[in-house]
Amino acid sequence: MRLLLSVFPGIDLLGEGMRQEWPELCLVRGPDPIFGGDIRGWHVPAGMWYGVLGGPPCQAFSRLANLNKRCGVKTGNLIPEFERVVYEAQPAWFLMENVPDAPIPSVPGYETRAYLLNNRWVGGSQNRLRRFSFGTRDGRPLDIDVVLFENPEKTPAVTASAVVWVPLKLGGSGKVKSTYEQQHGGRPYGDRSERFFRHAVRAQGLPEGFDLPDFTVRGKIRAVGNGVPRELARAVAKAIRKAMGEPECPIRPEVQP
């Protein structure tokens, strides 16, 4: 059995998307602050991992955090910790997910290729642009399938802080063209209600009844908002299968985190 290590997992929407497209892999999760863990000082043995994936905290590189200081930068740059774990594990491949402005990981012995990918390009409704860095020893590329036509439903990116981007009219008039309040019956930003959590669940591609019963509403929004949309995770997982010479998964079980 081949092992897949997920670091900085949170509630691990990326890992679950990978598992749905690659159920033959055994998913192992590393420590995460959301459950009281800390990757710093945590080590793994070499030679037993097929792949390593993870999304280090992105606040230090987030455009939203830099524009809106209320979001704050609560963690420093933990990408070096991701690089360290990959180097220790020595997997066949690794995948790092982060915001577009984050540094591309560099691990000795691996060649890394980076891709900007929007959730809408793979069929999702949420407008969410992320960078995926894929590393192998021979630098093989990813061939990610994208849709010909984007989803006619368009929702703004879900954020961990519950802030929602509001589009304005061209010309700098400052008049609101459409707001989250008009579209979804909630406040245009900072809405930490159960209603916003249900919106986040739908936008991230999770099952309608998905819940985190042991979390506060604010904690649930943060956990879901920090995740990777289900459609995006599965599209990247499918591309990695192809890059590693694996046949397409014939059965995709619907696994809820």
Coordinates of C-alpha atoms in Angstrom, one line a residue:
M1 CA 0.0 0.0 0.0
R2 CA 1.3 3.5 -0.9
L3 CA 1.1 6.2 1.7
L4 CA 0.1 9.9 1.0
L5 CA 1.1 12.4 3.7
S6 CA -1.0 15.5 4.1
V7 CA 0.6 18.3 6.1
F8 CA -1.1 21.6 7.2
P9 CA -4.3 19.6 6.6
G10 CA -6.9 21.6 8.6
I11 CA -10.1 19.7 7.8
D12 CA -8.2 18.5 4.7
L13 CA -10.4 19.2 1.7
L14 CA -7.3 18.9 -0.5
G15 CA -6.6 15.4 0.9
E16 CA -10.2 14.3 0.6
G17 CA -10.3 15.4 -3.0
M18 CA -7.1 13.5 -3.6
R19 CA -8.6 10.4 -1.9
Q20 CA -11.7 10.6 -4.1
E21 CA -9.7 10.5 -7.3
W22 CA -7.1 8.1 -5.9
P23 CA -8.8 5.8 -3.4
E24 CA -5.9 3.3 -3.7
L25 CA -3.7 5.6 -1.6
C26 CA -3.7 5.5 2.2
L27 CA -4.0 9.1 3.5
V28 CA -2.1 10.1 6.6
R29 CA -2.5 13.5 8.2
G30 CA 0.2 15.4 10.0
P31 CA -0.3 17.8 12.9
D32 CA -2.4 21.0 12.5
P33 CA -3.0 23.9 14.8
I34 CA -6.8 23.5 14.3
F35 CA -6.5 20.3 16.4
G36 CA -3.7 21.6 18.7
G37 CA -0.8 20.3 16.6
D38 CA 2.4 22.0 15.4
I39 CA 4.5 20.9 12.4
R40 CA 7.6 22.7 13.7
G41 CA 9.9 20.1 15.3
W42 CA 7.8 17.3 13.8
H43 CA 9.7 14.7 11.7
V44 CA 8.9 11.9 9.3
P45 CA 11.0 8.8 8.2
A46 CA 12.3 8.7 4.7
G47 CA 11.4 6.2 2.0
M48 CA 7.8 5.3 3.1
W49 CA 5.8 8.1 1.4
Y50 CA 4.6 8.0 -2.2
G51 CA 3.5 11.6 -2.1
V52 CA 3.4 14.7 0.2
L53 CA 0.8 17.4 -0.1
G54 CA -0.2 20.5 1.9
G55 CA -1.2 24.1 2.0
P56 CA 1.0 26.1 4.4
P57 CA -0.8 29.1 6.0
C58 CA -1.2 31.8 3.3
Q59 CA -1.8 35.0 5.4
A60 CA 1.7 36.3 4.9
F61 CA 1.2 36.3 1.2
S62 CA -2.5 37.1 0.9
R63 CA -3.5 40.2 -1.0
L64 CA -6.6 40.4 1.0
A65 CA -4.7 40.4 4.3
N66 CA -2.4 43.1 3.0
L67 CA -5.3 45.3 1.9
N68 CA -7.5 44.6 4.9
K69 CA -5.4 44.7 8.1
R70 CA -8.4 43.4 10.1
C71 CA -7.6 40.0 8.7
G72 CA -4.1 40.2 10.3
V73 CA -1.1 38.0 9.7
K74 CA -1.3 35.4 12.5
T75 CA 1.5 33.1 11.3
G76 CA 4.8 33.7 9.6
N77 CA 6.1 32.0 6.5
L78 CA 5.8 28.2 7.1
I79 CA 6.7 27.1 3.6
P80 CA 10.2 26.3 4.8
E81 CA 8.6 23.7 7.1
F82 CA 6.8 22.2 4.2
E83 CA 10.1 22.0 2.2
R84 CA 11.8 20.4 5.2
V85 CA 9.1 17.7 5.6
V86 CA 9.3 16.9 1.9
Y87 CA 13.1 16.6 2.0
E88 CA 12.9 14.3 5.0
A89 CA 10.1 12.2 3.5
Q90 CA 11.8 11.8 0.0
P91 CA 8.5 11.0 -1.8
A92 CA 8.0 10.3 -5.5
W93 CA 6.2 13.7 -5.8
F94 CA 4.9 16.6 -3.8
L95 CA 2.1 19.2 -4.2
M96 CA 1.9 22.5 -2.4
E97 CA -1.3 24.7 -2.6
N98 CA -1.2 28.4 -1.8
V99 CA -2.2 31.9 -2.9
P100 CA -0.8 33.2 -6.2
D101 CA 1.7 35.4 -4.6
A102 CA 3.3 32.8 -2.3
P103 CA 6.9 31.6 -3.0
I104 CA 7.3 28.5 -5.0
P105 CA 8.7 25.7 -2.8
S106 CA 12.3 24.6 -3.5
V107 CA 13.4 21.1 -2.3
P108 CA 16.9 19.7 -3.1
G109 CA 16.7 16.8 -5.6
Y110 CA 13.3 17.9 -7.0
E111 CA 12.2 20.0 -10.0
T112 CA 9.1 22.1 -9.3
R113 CA 6.5 23.3 -11.8
A114 CA 3.9 25.9 -10.7
Y115 CA 0.4 26.4 -12.0
L116 CA -2.2 29.1 -11.4
L117 CA -5.7 27.5 -11.5
N118 CA -9.1 28.9 -10.8
N119 CA -11.9 26.8 -9.4
R120 CA -14.2 28.1 -12.2
W121 CA -11.9 26.7 -14.9
V122 CA -12.6 23.1 -13.7
G123 CA -16.4 23.6 -13.4
G124 CA -16.9 25.1 -10.0
S125 CA -19.1 28.2 -9.3
Q126 CA -16.7 29.8 -6.8
N127 CA -14.2 32.3 -8.2
R128 CA -11.1 31.1 -6.4
L129 CA -7.6 31.4 -7.9
R130 CA -4.8 29.3 -6.3
R131 CA -1.3 28.3 -7.1
F132 CA -0.3 24.6 -7.2
S133 CA 3.4 23.7 -7.1
F134 CA 4.1 20.1 -8.3
G135 CA 7.5 18.6 -7.7
T136 CA 9.1 15.4 -9.0
R137 CA 12.7 14.3 -9.4
D138 CA 12.5 14.5 -13.2
G139 CA 10.3 17.7 -13.4
R140 CA 7.3 16.1 -15.1
P141 CA 4.4 18.5 -15.9
L142 CA 0.8 18.4 -15.0
D143 CA -1.9 18.2 -17.7
I144 CA -5.0 19.6 -15.9
D145 CA -8.3 19.2 -17.7
V146 CA -10.3 22.5 -17.9
V147 CA -13.9 23.0 -19.0
L148 CA -14.8 24.7 -22.3
F149 CA -17.5 26.8 -20.7
E150 CA -17.5 28.2 -17.1
N151 CA -20.3 27.5 -14.7
P152 CA -23.1 30.0 -15.3
E153 CA -23.5 30.4 -11.6
K154 CA -20.7 32.6 -10.1
T155 CA -20.0 33.0 -6.4
P156 CA -17.2 35.1 -4.8
A157 CA -14.3 33.4 -3.1
V158 CA -15.0 32.1 0.4
T159 CA -12.5 33.4 2.9
A160 CA -11.6 32.2 6.4
S161 CA -12.3 35.7 7.7
A162 CA -15.8 35.7 6.1
V163 CA -14.9 38.8 4.1
V164 CA -16.5 38.8 0.7
W165 CA -15.3 40.7 -2.3
V166 CA -18.0 43.0 -3.7
P167 CA -17.8 44.0 -7.4
L168 CA -18.2 47.7 -8.3
K169 CA -19.3 49.4 -11.5
L170 CA -16.6 50.3 -13.9
G171 CA -15.6 54.0 -13.9
G172 CA -14.9 54.3 -10.2
S173 CA -18.4 55.5 -9.3
G174 CA -18.2 53.5 -6.1
K175 CA -21.8 52.3 -6.7
V176 CA -22.4 48.7 -5.9
K177 CA -23.2 46.6 -8.9
S178 CA -24.1 43.5 -6.9
T179 CA -23.6 42.6 -3.2
Y180 CA -23.5 39.5 -1.2
E181 CA -26.5 40.9 0.7
Q182 CA -28.6 41.1 -2.5
Q183 CA -27.5 37.7 -3.8
H184 CA -27.5 35.7 -0.6
G185 CA -29.5 37.6 2.1
G186 CA -26.4 38.4 4.2
R187 CA -24.0 41.2 5.0
P188 CA -21.5 42.0 2.2
Y189 CA -18.5 41.3 4.5
G190 CA -17.7 40.0 7.9
D191 CA -20.8 37.8 8.1
R192 CA -19.9 35.1 10.6
S193 CA -23.4 33.6 10.8
E194 CA -24.6 30.0 10.3
R195 CA -26.1 31.2 7.0
F196 CA -22.7 32.3 5.7
F197 CA -21.3 28.9 6.8
R198 CA -23.9 27.1 4.7
H199 CA -23.0 29.4 1.8
A200 CA -19.3 28.5 2.3
V201 CA -20.2 24.8 2.4
R202 CA -21.9 25.0 -1.0
A203 CA -19.3 27.2 -2.6
Q204 CA -16.5 24.8 -1.5
G205 CA -18.4 21.9 -3.1
L206 CA -19.1 20.0 0.1
P207 CA -22.3 18.0 0.7
E208 CA -25.3 20.1 1.7
G209 CA -25.5 18.6 5.2
F210 CA -21.8 18.9 5.9
D211 CA -21.1 20.2 9.5
L212 CA -18.4 20.6 12.1
P213 CA -20.5 20.2 15.3
D214 CA -17.7 20.6 17.8
F215 CA -16.7 24.0 16.3
T216 CA -18.0 27.5 16.9
V217 CA -19.7 29.2 13.9
R218 CA -16.6 31.4 13.4
G219 CA -14.4 28.3 13.7
K220 CA -16.4 26.4 11.1
I221 CA -16.2 29.3 8.6
R222 CA -12.4 29.5 9.2
A223 CA -11.9 25.8 8.7
V224 CA -14.0 25.6 5.6
G225 CA -12.7 28.9 4.1
N226 CA -9.1 27.7 4.5
G227 CA -9.8 24.6 2.4
V228 CA -9.4 23.9 -1.3
P229 CA -12.7 23.6 -3.3
R230 CA -13.7 20.0 -4.0
E231 CA -13.7 20.4 -7.8
L232 CA -10.3 22.0 -7.8
A233 CA -8.8 19.3 -5.5
R234 CA -10.1 16.5 -7.6
A235 CA -9.0 18.1 -10.9
V236 CA -5.4 18.4 -9.6
A237 CA -5.5 14.9 -8.2
K238 CA -6.6 13.5 -11.5
A239 CA -3.8 15.3 -13.3
I240 CA -1.2 13.9 -10.8
R241 CA -2.5 10.4 -11.4
K242 CA -1.9 10.9 -15.1
A243 CA 1.5 12.5 -14.6
M244 CA 2.6 9.5 -12.4
G245 CA 1.5 7.0 -15.1
E246 CA -1.6 5.8 -13.2
P247 CA -4.8 4.9 -15.1
E248 CA -7.8 7.1 -14.4
C249 CA -9.8 6.1 -11.4
P250 CA -12.8 4.0 -12.5
I251 CA -14.8 4.6 -9.3
R252 CA -14.9 7.9 -7.4
P253 CA -16.4 7.4 -4.0
E254 CA -18.1 10.3 -2.4
V255 CA -16.1 10.6 0.8
Q256 CA -17.1 13.3 3.3
P257 CA -14.3 14.7 5.6

